[in-house]
Amino acid sequence: MSDEKTFRELSQKIDELSIRLEKLNLAEYLEVLRNPKRLLYVNFLGGIARGFGTAIGFTILGAFVIYILQRMVILRLPIIGTFIADIIEIVQKQLAIR
C-alpha cells in the first residue's frame, strides 16, 4: 500500500515537472543553442528590429519635442521663447545646409 502511494506521488510529480518544462519551451531553446547559424540569424533579426524600433521612436519623440517648442515660440513666452527660437533657428539652418 505504501509503495503504491509513493508510486502515485512520484508519478504526479513527474507529470507536473513535464508540464513545467513544456511551458518553458526548453526543447526549442536547446535546439536554437545547438545550431549556431540559427542562433546568429535569430539574434541578427532581433538586433535589426530593436534598432529600427529605436530609430522610429526617437524620430517620433524628436518631432513631438520640436512641435511643442514651436508652439511655445508662437505663444511668445518671455524668457523661454527667445531661447527656443534660437534653437529652432539653428536647427533650421543645419537642415538647410544638408
mmCIF file of C-alpha atoms in Angstrom:
data_model
loop_
_atom_site.group_PDB
_atom_site.id
_atom_site.type_symbol
_atom_site.label_atom_id
_atom_site.label_comp_id
_atom_site.label_asym_id
_atom_site.label_seq_id
_atom_site.Cartn_x
_atom_site.Cartn_y
_atom_site.Cartn_z
ATOM 1 C CA MET A 1 0.000 0.000 0.000
ATOM 2 C CA SER A 2 2.788 2.398 0.880
ATOM 3 C CA ASP A 3 4.713 1.567 -2.295
ATOM 4 C CA GLU A 4 1.635 2.179 -4.400
ATOM 5 C CA LYS A 5 1.049 5.560 -2.724
ATOM 6 C CA THR A 6 4.685 6.552 -3.224
ATOM 7 C CA PHE A 7 4.484 5.482 -6.867
ATOM 8 C CA ARG A 8 1.388 7.659 -7.433
ATOM 9 C CA GLU A 9 3.034 10.651 -5.760
ATOM 10 C CA LEU A 10 6.187 10.249 -7.841
ATOM 11 C CA SER A 11 4.127 9.845 -10.995
ATOM 12 C CA GLN A 12 2.218 13.023 -10.184
ATOM 13 C CA LYS A 13 5.460 14.933 -9.526
ATOM 14 C CA ILE A 14 6.922 13.728 -12.829
ATOM 15 C CA ASP A 15 3.786 14.861 -14.668
ATOM 16 C CA GLU A 16 3.973 18.296 -13.019
ATOM 17 C CA LEU A 17 7.659 18.601 -13.923
ATOM 18 C CA SER A 18 6.922 17.594 -17.509
ATOM 19 C CA ILE A 19 4.225 20.257 -17.800
ATOM 20 C CA ARG A 20 6.550 22.917 -16.385
ATOM 21 C CA LEU A 21 9.297 22.001 -18.862
ATOM 22 C CA GLU A 22 6.823 22.237 -21.730
ATOM 23 C CA LYS A 23 5.787 25.702 -20.565
ATOM 24 C CA LEU A 24 9.422 26.833 -20.571
ATOM 25 C CA ASN A 25 9.833 25.790 -24.228
ATOM 26 C CA LEU A 26 13.134 24.250 -23.221
ATOM 27 C CA ALA A 27 13.294 21.969 -26.249
ATOM 28 C CA GLU A 28 13.057 24.878 -28.693
ATOM 29 C CA TYR A 29 15.655 26.832 -26.734
ATOM 30 C CA LEU A 30 18.107 23.927 -26.764
ATOM 31 C CA GLU A 31 17.511 23.439 -30.496
ATOM 32 C CA VAL A 32 18.474 27.061 -31.144
ATOM 33 C CA LEU A 33 21.596 26.714 -28.995
ATOM 34 C CA ARG A 34 22.702 23.583 -30.852
ATOM 35 C CA ASN A 35 22.548 25.325 -34.234
ATOM 36 C CA PRO A 36 24.957 28.321 -34.213
ATOM 37 C CA LYS A 37 23.807 29.580 -37.621
ATOM 38 C CA ARG A 38 20.211 29.762 -36.453
ATOM 39 C CA LEU A 39 21.299 31.448 -33.220
ATOM 40 C CA LEU A 40 23.200 34.121 -35.156
ATOM 41 C CA TYR A 41 20.279 34.594 -37.549
ATOM 42 C CA VAL A 42 17.734 34.996 -34.741
ATOM 43 C CA ASN A 43 19.967 37.433 -32.850
ATOM 44 C CA PHE A 44 20.684 39.395 -36.044
ATOM 45 C CA LEU A 45 16.979 39.803 -36.780
ATOM 46 C CA GLY A 46 16.323 40.776 -33.170
ATOM 47 C CA GLY A 47 19.050 43.420 -33.335
ATOM 48 C CA ILE A 48 17.653 44.871 -36.553
ATOM 49 C CA ALA A 49 14.168 45.033 -35.038
ATOM 50 C CA ARG A 50 15.423 46.764 -31.877
ATOM 51 C CA GLY A 51 17.478 49.246 -33.896
ATOM 52 C CA PHE A 52 14.580 50.028 -36.214
ATOM 53 C CA GLY A 53 12.209 50.470 -33.272
ATOM 54 C CA THR A 54 14.667 52.781 -31.514
ATOM 55 C CA ALA A 55 15.093 54.903 -34.645
ATOM 56 C CA ILE A 56 11.349 55.216 -35.218
ATOM 57 C CA GLY A 57 10.703 56.001 -31.550
ATOM 58 C CA PHE A 58 13.426 58.639 -31.421
ATOM 59 C CA THR A 59 12.124 60.237 -34.629
ATOM 60 C CA ILE A 60 8.584 60.457 -33.279
ATOM 61 C CA LEU A 61 9.774 61.797 -29.929
ATOM 62 C CA GLY A 62 12.048 64.367 -31.611
ATOM 63 C CA ALA A 63 9.232 65.540 -33.890
ATOM 64 C CA PHE A 64 6.939 65.911 -30.893
ATOM 65 C CA VAL A 65 9.533 67.937 -28.962
ATOM 66 C CA ILE A 66 10.146 70.247 -31.932
ATOM 67 C CA TYR A 67 6.395 70.680 -32.382
ATOM 68 C CA ILE A 68 5.987 71.636 -28.714
ATOM 69 C CA LEU A 69 8.944 74.032 -28.924
ATOM 70 C CA GLN A 70 7.458 75.725 -31.994
ATOM 71 C CA ARG A 71 4.129 76.145 -30.207
ATOM 72 C CA MET A 72 5.935 77.724 -27.253
ATOM 73 C CA VAL A 73 7.574 80.238 -29.607
ATOM 74 C CA ILE A 74 4.185 81.100 -31.085
ATOM 75 C CA LEU A 75 2.895 81.825 -27.572
ATOM 76 C CA ARG A 76 5.896 84.131 -27.133
ATOM 77 C CA LEU A 77 6.813 83.118 -23.634
ATOM 78 C CA PRO A 78 9.237 85.819 -22.465
ATOM 79 C CA ILE A 79 12.492 84.092 -21.492
ATOM 80 C CA ILE A 80 11.976 80.585 -22.776
ATOM 81 C CA GLY A 81 10.538 81.753 -26.101
ATOM 82 C CA THR A 82 13.703 83.580 -27.181
ATOM 83 C CA PHE A 83 15.923 80.670 -26.219
ATOM 84 C CA ILE A 84 13.731 78.176 -28.036
ATOM 85 C CA ALA A 85 13.539 80.453 -31.090
ATOM 86 C CA ASP A 86 17.332 80.467 -31.236
ATOM 87 C CA ILE A 87 17.447 76.670 -31.020
ATOM 88 C CA ILE A 88 14.855 76.278 -33.782
ATOM 89 C CA GLU A 89 16.717 78.761 -35.968
ATOM 90 C CA ILE A 90 19.961 76.803 -35.529
ATOM 91 C CA VAL A 91 18.205 73.531 -36.359
ATOM 92 C CA GLN A 92 16.582 75.013 -39.466
ATOM 93 C CA LYS A 93 19.933 76.388 -40.659
ATOM 94 C CA GLN A 94 21.533 72.963 -40.196
ATOM 95 C CA LEU A 95 18.705 71.331 -42.136
ATOM 96 C CA ALA A 96 19.086 73.883 -44.947
ATOM 97 C CA ILE A 97 22.829 73.148 -45.167
ATOM 98 C CA ARG A 98 22.207 69.431 -45.643
#
